[in-house]
mmCIF file of C-alpha atoms in Angstrom:
data_model
loop_
_atom_site.group_PDB
_atom_site.id
_atom_site.type_symbol
_atom_site.label_atom_id
_atom_site.label_comp_id
_atom_site.label_asym_id
_atom_site.label_seq_id
_atom_site.Cartn_x
_atom_site.Cartn_y
_atom_site.Cartn_z
ATOM 1 C CA MET A 1 -59.710 45.817 -76.021
ATOM 2 C CA ALA A 2 -57.226 43.333 -74.587
ATOM 3 C CA ILE A 3 -56.579 43.137 -70.867
ATOM 4 C CA ASP A 4 -53.189 44.161 -69.544
ATOM 5 C CA THR A 5 -52.281 40.778 -68.049
ATOM 6 C CA ARG A 6 -50.267 42.484 -65.324
ATOM 7 C CA ASN A 7 -53.557 43.797 -63.932
ATOM 8 C CA ILE A 8 -55.335 40.434 -63.757
ATOM 9 C CA ASP A 9 -55.882 39.625 -60.087
ATOM 10 C CA THR A 10 -58.898 37.314 -60.295
ATOM 11 C CA ASP A 11 -58.836 33.517 -60.240
ATOM 12 C CA ILE A 12 -60.636 32.916 -63.534
ATOM 13 C CA THR A 13 -61.038 35.658 -66.117
ATOM 14 C CA LEU A 14 -62.838 35.978 -69.442
ATOM 15 C CA GLU A 15 -61.075 38.303 -71.873
ATOM 16 C CA LEU A 16 -63.063 39.663 -74.819
ATOM 17 C CA ASP A 17 -60.399 41.253 -77.009
ATOM 18 C CA GLU A 18 -62.824 43.174 -79.216
ATOM 19 C CA ASP A 19 -63.251 46.906 -79.769
ATOM 20 C CA ASP A 20 -67.012 46.845 -80.351
ATOM 21 C CA ILE A 21 -69.190 44.347 -78.486
ATOM 22 C CA THR A 22 -72.958 44.428 -78.757
ATOM 23 C CA LEU A 23 -75.095 44.052 -75.661
ATOM 24 C CA PRO A 24 -76.505 40.641 -76.763
ATOM 25 C CA GLU A 25 -72.952 39.393 -77.418
ATOM 26 C CA PHE A 26 -71.741 40.549 -74.015
ATOM 27 C CA ILE A 27 -74.716 39.108 -72.115
ATOM 28 C CA SER A 28 -74.439 35.773 -73.909
ATOM 29 C CA ALA A 29 -70.676 35.509 -73.336
ATOM 30 C CA LEU A 30 -71.073 36.440 -69.663
ATOM 31 C CA ASP A 31 -73.863 33.904 -69.121
ATOM 32 C CA HIS A 32 -71.858 31.094 -70.711
ATOM 33 C CA PHE A 33 -68.635 32.011 -68.904
ATOM 34 C CA VAL A 34 -70.330 32.068 -65.496
ATOM 35 C CA GLY A 35 -72.261 28.916 -66.375
ATOM 36 C CA LEU A 36 -69.049 27.135 -67.364
ATOM 37 C CA VAL A 37 -67.273 28.071 -64.130
ATOM 38 C CA LYS A 38 -70.251 27.102 -61.958
ATOM 39 C CA GLU A 39 -70.798 23.805 -63.769
ATOM 40 C CA VAL A 40 -67.145 22.715 -63.627
ATOM 41 C CA SER A 41 -66.985 23.770 -59.952
ATOM 42 C CA ARG A 42 -70.051 21.659 -59.193
ATOM 43 C CA HIS A 43 -68.649 18.693 -61.099
ATOM 44 C CA VAL A 44 -65.087 18.600 -59.714
ATOM 45 C CA SER A 45 -66.001 19.579 -56.141
ATOM 46 C CA PRO A 46 -69.609 18.472 -55.543
ATOM 47 C CA LYS A 47 -69.339 18.857 -51.760
ATOM 48 C CA HIS A 48 -68.384 22.539 -51.943
ATOM 49 C CA LYS A 49 -70.798 25.409 -52.394
ATOM 50 C CA TYR A 50 -68.684 27.931 -54.243
ATOM 51 C CA GLN A 51 -69.359 31.629 -53.893
ATOM 52 C CA TRP A 52 -67.777 33.780 -56.569
ATOM 53 C CA ILE A 53 -66.898 37.476 -56.409
ATOM 54 C CA VAL A 54 -67.225 39.268 -59.760
ATOM 55 C CA LYS A 55 -64.830 41.933 -61.044
ATOM 56 C CA ILE A 56 -65.317 43.981 -64.211
ATOM 57 C CA TYR A 57 -61.979 45.213 -65.535
ATOM 58 C CA SER A 58 -62.038 48.897 -66.456
ATOM 59 C CA GLY A 59 -60.812 49.968 -69.868
ATOM 60 C CA SER A 60 -61.295 46.518 -71.376
ATOM 61 C CA ALA A 61 -63.904 43.821 -71.863
ATOM 62 C CA GLY A 62 -62.788 41.575 -69.055
ATOM 63 C CA ILE A 63 -64.854 39.757 -66.440
ATOM 64 C CA GLY A 64 -63.100 38.038 -63.568
ATOM 65 C CA LEU A 65 -64.296 35.615 -60.901
ATOM 66 C CA SER A 66 -62.594 34.913 -57.570
ATOM 67 C CA GLY A 67 -63.548 32.437 -54.894
ATOM 68 C CA LYS A 68 -64.969 34.239 -51.873
ATOM 69 C CA VAL A 69 -62.591 34.059 -48.934
ATOM 70 C CA GLY A 70 -63.845 31.679 -46.275
ATOM 71 C CA THR A 71 -66.024 29.623 -48.624
ATOM 72 C CA VAL A 72 -63.355 27.722 -50.579
ATOM 73 C CA THR A 73 -59.629 27.155 -50.365
ATOM 74 C CA GLN A 74 -57.143 28.307 -52.987
ATOM 75 C CA ASN A 75 -56.380 24.655 -53.649
ATOM 76 C CA ASP A 76 -60.028 24.012 -54.544
ATOM 77 C CA VAL A 77 -60.142 27.059 -56.804
ATOM 78 C CA GLY A 78 -56.888 25.936 -58.404
ATOM 79 C CA ILE A 79 -58.463 22.594 -59.305
ATOM 80 C CA VAL A 80 -61.381 24.387 -60.942
ATOM 81 C CA ARG A 81 -59.053 26.714 -62.874
ATOM 82 C CA GLN A 82 -56.938 23.874 -64.182
ATOM 83 C CA SER A 83 -59.964 21.729 -65.010
ATOM 84 C CA ILE A 84 -61.450 24.526 -67.139
ATOM 85 C CA LEU A 85 -58.290 25.079 -69.180
ATOM 86 C CA ASP A 86 -57.562 21.348 -69.515
ATOM 87 C CA GLY A 87 -61.189 20.744 -70.446
ATOM 88 C CA MET A 88 -61.057 23.355 -73.193
ATOM 89 C CA THR A 89 -57.891 21.752 -74.580
ATOM 90 C CA ALA A 90 -59.581 18.343 -74.558
ATOM 91 C CA LEU A 91 -62.634 19.685 -76.398
ATOM 92 C CA GLU A 92 -60.448 20.907 -79.266
ATOM 93 C CA LYS A 93 -59.458 17.252 -79.747
ATOM 94 C CA GLY A 94 -63.061 16.079 -79.561
ATOM 95 C CA GLU A 95 -62.453 14.610 -76.095
ATOM 96 C CA ARG A 96 -64.260 15.111 -72.784
ATOM 97 C CA HIS A 97 -62.403 16.132 -69.637
ATOM 98 C CA PRO A 98 -63.658 14.345 -66.473
ATOM 99 C CA GLY A 99 -64.617 17.721 -65.003
ATOM 100 C CA PHE A 100 -66.864 18.661 -67.920
ATOM 101 C CA SER A 101 -70.522 17.695 -67.744
ATOM 102 C CA ASP A 102 -72.829 18.046 -70.749
ATOM 103 C CA LYS A 103 -73.866 21.474 -69.470
ATOM 104 C CA ALA A 104 -70.230 22.574 -69.193
ATOM 105 C CA ILE A 105 -69.626 21.501 -72.787
ATOM 106 C CA GLU A 106 -72.728 23.405 -73.904
ATOM 107 C CA HIS A 107 -71.456 26.545 -72.150
ATOM 108 C CA ALA A 108 -68.047 26.176 -73.810
ATOM 109 C CA ILE A 109 -69.769 25.950 -77.197
ATOM 110 C CA GLY A 110 -71.945 28.933 -76.281
ATOM 111 C CA LEU A 111 -68.911 31.110 -75.531
ATOM 112 C CA ASN A 112 -67.806 30.904 -79.140
ATOM 113 C CA ARG A 113 -71.320 31.081 -80.569
ATOM 114 C CA SER A 114 -71.967 34.311 -78.675
ATOM 115 C CA PHE A 115 -70.114 36.023 -81.530
ATOM 116 C CA ALA A 116 -71.377 33.775 -84.348
ATOM 117 C CA LYS A 117 -72.762 36.672 -86.415
ATOM 118 C CA ARG A 118 -69.294 38.157 -86.920
ATOM 119 C CA GLN A 119 -67.500 37.630 -90.215
ATOM 120 C CA ARG A 120 -64.245 36.735 -88.473
ATOM 121 C CA PRO A 121 -63.561 34.672 -85.338
ATOM 122 C CA ALA A 122 -63.835 36.687 -82.127
ATOM 123 C CA ARG A 123 -60.757 36.982 -79.924
ATOM 124 C CA ILE A 124 -61.820 35.352 -76.649
ATOM 125 C CA ARG A 125 -59.565 33.918 -73.945
ATOM 126 C CA VAL A 126 -60.055 32.342 -70.539
ATOM 127 C CA TRP A 127 -57.300 33.082 -68.030
ATOM 128 C CA SER A 128 -56.151 31.081 -65.017
ATOM 129 C CA GLN A 129 -55.034 33.956 -62.777
ATOM 130 C CA ASN A 130 -52.561 35.915 -64.940
ATOM 131 C CA ILE A 131 -50.342 32.902 -65.561
ATOM 132 C CA THR A 132 -51.868 30.827 -68.357
ATOM 133 C CA SER A 133 -54.763 31.252 -70.748
ATOM 134 C CA LYS A 134 -56.686 29.354 -73.384
ATOM 135 C CA PRO A 135 -58.336 30.864 -76.461
ATOM 136 C CA VAL A 136 -61.932 29.939 -77.264
ATOM 137 C CA THR A 137 -61.605 28.707 -80.844
ATOM 138 C CA LYS A 138 -63.753 27.335 -83.641
ATOM 139 C CA ALA A 139 -61.912 24.027 -83.208
ATOM 140 C CA LEU A 140 -63.134 23.909 -79.605
ATOM 141 C CA GLU A 141 -66.733 24.442 -80.712
ATOM 142 C CA GLU A 142 -66.457 21.786 -83.444
ATOM 143 C CA GLY A 143 -64.818 19.229 -81.160
ATOM 144 C CA ALA A 144 -67.335 19.845 -78.390
ATOM 145 C CA SER A 145 -70.259 19.568 -80.790
ATOM 146 C CA LYS A 146 -69.052 16.138 -81.937
ATOM 147 C CA ILE A 147 -69.261 14.874 -78.353
ATOM 148 C CA LEU A 148 -72.909 15.860 -77.963
ATOM 149 C CA GLU A 149 -74.274 15.350 -81.481
ATOM 150 C CA PRO A 150 -76.267 12.216 -82.409
ATOM 151 C CA ILE A 151 -74.502 9.889 -84.869
ATOM 152 C CA TYR A 152 -76.856 6.899 -85.210
ATOM 153 C CA GLU A 153 -80.407 5.829 -84.485
ATOM 154 C CA ASP A 154 -82.129 2.598 -83.526
ATOM 155 C CA TYR A 155 -85.461 1.451 -82.195
ATOM 156 C CA GLY A 156 -85.527 1.594 -78.396
ATOM 157 C CA SER A 157 -86.876 3.477 -75.423
ATOM 158 C CA VAL A 158 -85.936 6.119 -72.877
ATOM 159 C CA GLU A 159 -87.172 6.444 -69.334
ATOM 160 C CA GLY A 160 -87.436 9.458 -67.060
ATOM 161 C CA ARG A 161 -89.607 12.252 -65.781
ATOM 162 C CA LEU A 162 -91.697 14.127 -68.359
ATOM 163 C CA GLU A 163 -91.282 17.794 -67.418
ATOM 164 C CA VAL A 164 -91.900 19.782 -70.618
ATOM 165 C CA VAL A 165 -94.814 19.638 -73.075
ATOM 166 C CA SER A 166 -94.711 22.041 -76.015
ATOM 167 C CA GLY A 167 -96.918 22.669 -79.005
ATOM 168 C CA HIS A 168 -94.866 25.581 -80.346
ATOM 169 C CA GLY A 169 -93.945 24.455 -83.853
ATOM 170 C CA ASP A 170 -93.597 20.686 -83.709
ATOM 171 C CA LEU A 171 -95.274 18.735 -80.934
ATOM 172 C CA LYS A 172 -92.634 17.703 -78.445
ATOM 173 C CA VAL A 173 -91.909 16.793 -74.840
ATOM 174 C CA VAL A 174 -88.716 16.704 -72.810
ATOM 175 C CA ILE A 175 -87.939 13.725 -70.587
ATOM 176 C CA TYR A 176 -85.230 14.088 -67.946
ATOM 177 C CA ASP A 177 -82.917 11.139 -67.323
ATOM 178 C CA PRO A 178 -83.199 10.139 -63.613
ATOM 179 C CA LEU A 179 -79.484 9.304 -63.356
ATOM 180 C CA ASN A 180 -77.951 12.602 -64.460
ATOM 181 C CA ASN A 181 -80.939 14.918 -65.031
ATOM 182 C CA ARG A 182 -80.000 15.128 -68.724
ATOM 183 C CA PRO A 183 -82.827 16.349 -71.016
ATOM 184 C CA ILE A 184 -83.957 14.091 -73.878
ATOM 185 C CA LYS A 185 -86.104 15.755 -76.535
ATOM 186 C CA CYS A 186 -89.004 13.718 -77.875
ATOM 187 C CA GLU A 187 -91.026 14.400 -81.044
ATOM 188 C CA LEU A 188 -94.708 13.514 -80.681
ATOM 189 C CA ALA A 189 -97.481 12.463 -83.043
ATOM 190 C CA GLU A 190 -100.896 14.069 -82.629
ATOM 191 C CA LYS A 191 -102.282 10.863 -81.105
ATOM 192 C CA ASP A 192 -99.840 11.027 -78.170
ATOM 193 C CA VAL A 193 -100.561 14.596 -77.073
ATOM 194 C CA GLN A 194 -103.302 13.679 -74.606
ATOM 195 C CA ILE A 195 -101.277 11.024 -72.802
ATOM 196 C CA ALA A 196 -98.301 13.410 -72.710
ATOM 197 C CA LEU A 197 -100.449 16.036 -70.979
ATOM 198 C CA GLN A 198 -101.799 13.438 -68.537
ATOM 199 C CA SER A 199 -98.229 12.283 -67.827
ATOM 200 C CA PHE A 200 -96.838 15.754 -67.083
ATOM 201 C CA MET A 201 -94.353 15.609 -64.156
ATOM 202 C CA ARG A 202 -94.655 11.841 -63.990
ATOM 203 C CA ARG A 203 -92.237 9.031 -64.761
ATOM 204 C CA VAL A 204 -92.700 7.651 -68.258
ATOM 205 C CA GLU A 205 -91.074 5.435 -70.863
ATOM 206 C CA ALA A 206 -91.073 6.600 -74.477
ATOM 207 C CA TYR A 207 -90.678 4.052 -77.276
ATOM 208 C CA GLY A 208 -89.638 4.837 -80.841
ATOM 209 C CA ARG A 209 -86.653 5.753 -83.011
ATOM 210 C CA VAL A 210 -83.929 6.852 -80.606
ATOM 211 C CA HIS A 211 -80.985 9.000 -81.723
ATOM 212 C CA TYR A 212 -77.760 8.201 -79.874
ATOM 213 C CA ARG A 213 -74.472 10.053 -79.605
ATOM 214 C CA ARG A 214 -70.961 8.534 -79.650
ATOM 215 C CA ASP A 215 -70.965 7.461 -76.009
ATOM 216 C CA GLY A 216 -74.251 5.603 -76.449
ATOM 217 C CA LEU A 217 -76.448 8.056 -74.546
ATOM 218 C CA PRO A 218 -79.806 8.991 -76.116
ATOM 219 C CA VAL A 219 -80.255 12.520 -77.414
ATOM 220 C CA SER A 220 -83.758 12.491 -78.880
ATOM 221 C CA VAL A 221 -86.668 10.198 -79.711
ATOM 222 C CA ARG A 222 -89.252 10.113 -82.463
ATOM 223 C CA VAL A 223 -91.991 8.756 -80.232
ATOM 224 C CA GLU A 224 -94.326 5.959 -81.276
ATOM 225 C CA LYS A 225 -95.710 5.156 -77.824
ATOM 226 C CA ILE A 226 -95.626 6.600 -74.301
ATOM 227 C CA VAL A 227 -96.196 4.460 -71.215
ATOM 228 C CA THR A 228 -96.854 6.182 -67.884
ATOM 229 C CA PHE A 229 -95.582 4.537 -64.719
ATOM 230 C CA PRO A 230 -97.955 4.439 -61.748
ATOM 231 C CA SER A 231 -97.431 7.089 -59.096
ATOM 232 C CA PRO A 232 -96.493 5.950 -55.559
ATOM 233 C CA GLU A 233 -100.119 6.485 -54.497
ATOM 234 C CA GLU A 234 -101.326 4.151 -57.220
ATOM 235 C CA ILE A 235 -99.052 1.265 -56.266
ATOM 236 C CA PRO A 236 -100.881 -1.197 -53.980
ATOM 237 C CA SER A 237 -99.531 -1.508 -50.448
ATOM 238 C CA ILE A 238 -98.655 -4.854 -48.896
ATOM 239 C CA ASP A 239 -101.990 -4.851 -47.048
ATOM 240 C CA ASP A 240 -103.800 -4.134 -50.311
ATOM 241 C CA MET A 241 -102.002 -7.010 -51.982
ATOM 242 C CA ARG A 242 -102.948 -9.353 -49.155
ATOM 243 C CA GLY A 243 -106.567 -8.358 -49.577
ATOM 244 C CA ILE A 244 -106.396 -8.954 -53.319
ATOM 245 C CA LEU A 245 -104.830 -12.367 -52.817
ATOM 246 C CA ARG A 246 -107.499 -13.373 -50.264
ATOM 247 C CA SER A 247 -110.263 -12.508 -52.664
#
C-alpha cells in the first residue's frame, strides 16, 4: 500500500507500494535500503559517524530513516539524501555518481532484485523527505549492472589479502584489494589449493586470466599461479642484512 506523502516525516524513506509482500522480500529490501543509505553516508561524509533512527509507517509498507539529533547536521543529511537520488538517476544512464561506491551500487541493484520473482515490476520508491522521490526501476538495475560487470579479459595479476578459501562447488578464493577493500573472486585449480590454504590472511599475488570491467578494475581471475608475499616477521631486519653481507 502506498504511503500518504503528507505523513512522511523522515529524512530518507523506502516506499514499497505493494499489497502483499513476503517476509523474504521485505527483509531483502530493508537490508539493501539500509545498506545503501549507510554506504552513501560513509562515502560522501567519511568523517561523520551517522546514527539513524528507524520509523515503520503504519498502514503501509514504508520504512524511514532520520539522522539522530546531535550526531549529524541537517545539511549533512541533506547531502546524503540528494546523493542517493542523484546516484539512482545516474545508474539508470549506466553512470556512477561520485557518492556511490561499488557496495552502494550493489545495494541499489539488490533493491530491485528483492522482488525478482514477481511477474511484474514491483512499485518501489525512495523519498527525500516528502519532497522528491525516485522509483527503483529495471533500467536502474540494468545500468548499474553494466558498471560492475566484466567486459574483457587479459593475462595479468591481482594483488591483495587472501581472506576467503572455499571448496563449495568450484574451488575459489577471494582476494581483497588493499586500496579500496574490494573483493576479487579467483577460480583455483586443484594444484593451488594447498598454497591458498597456507596463504590464508596473507598478502598474495594471483596470476592468470583476469576479467576486467569498463573502468579497468579487475573483477575475477582464473588463477594459474599464486605467489605469497613474506610476512613482516619473515623480512630480514637491517641488522640481519648486515650480518648476511658480512658473511
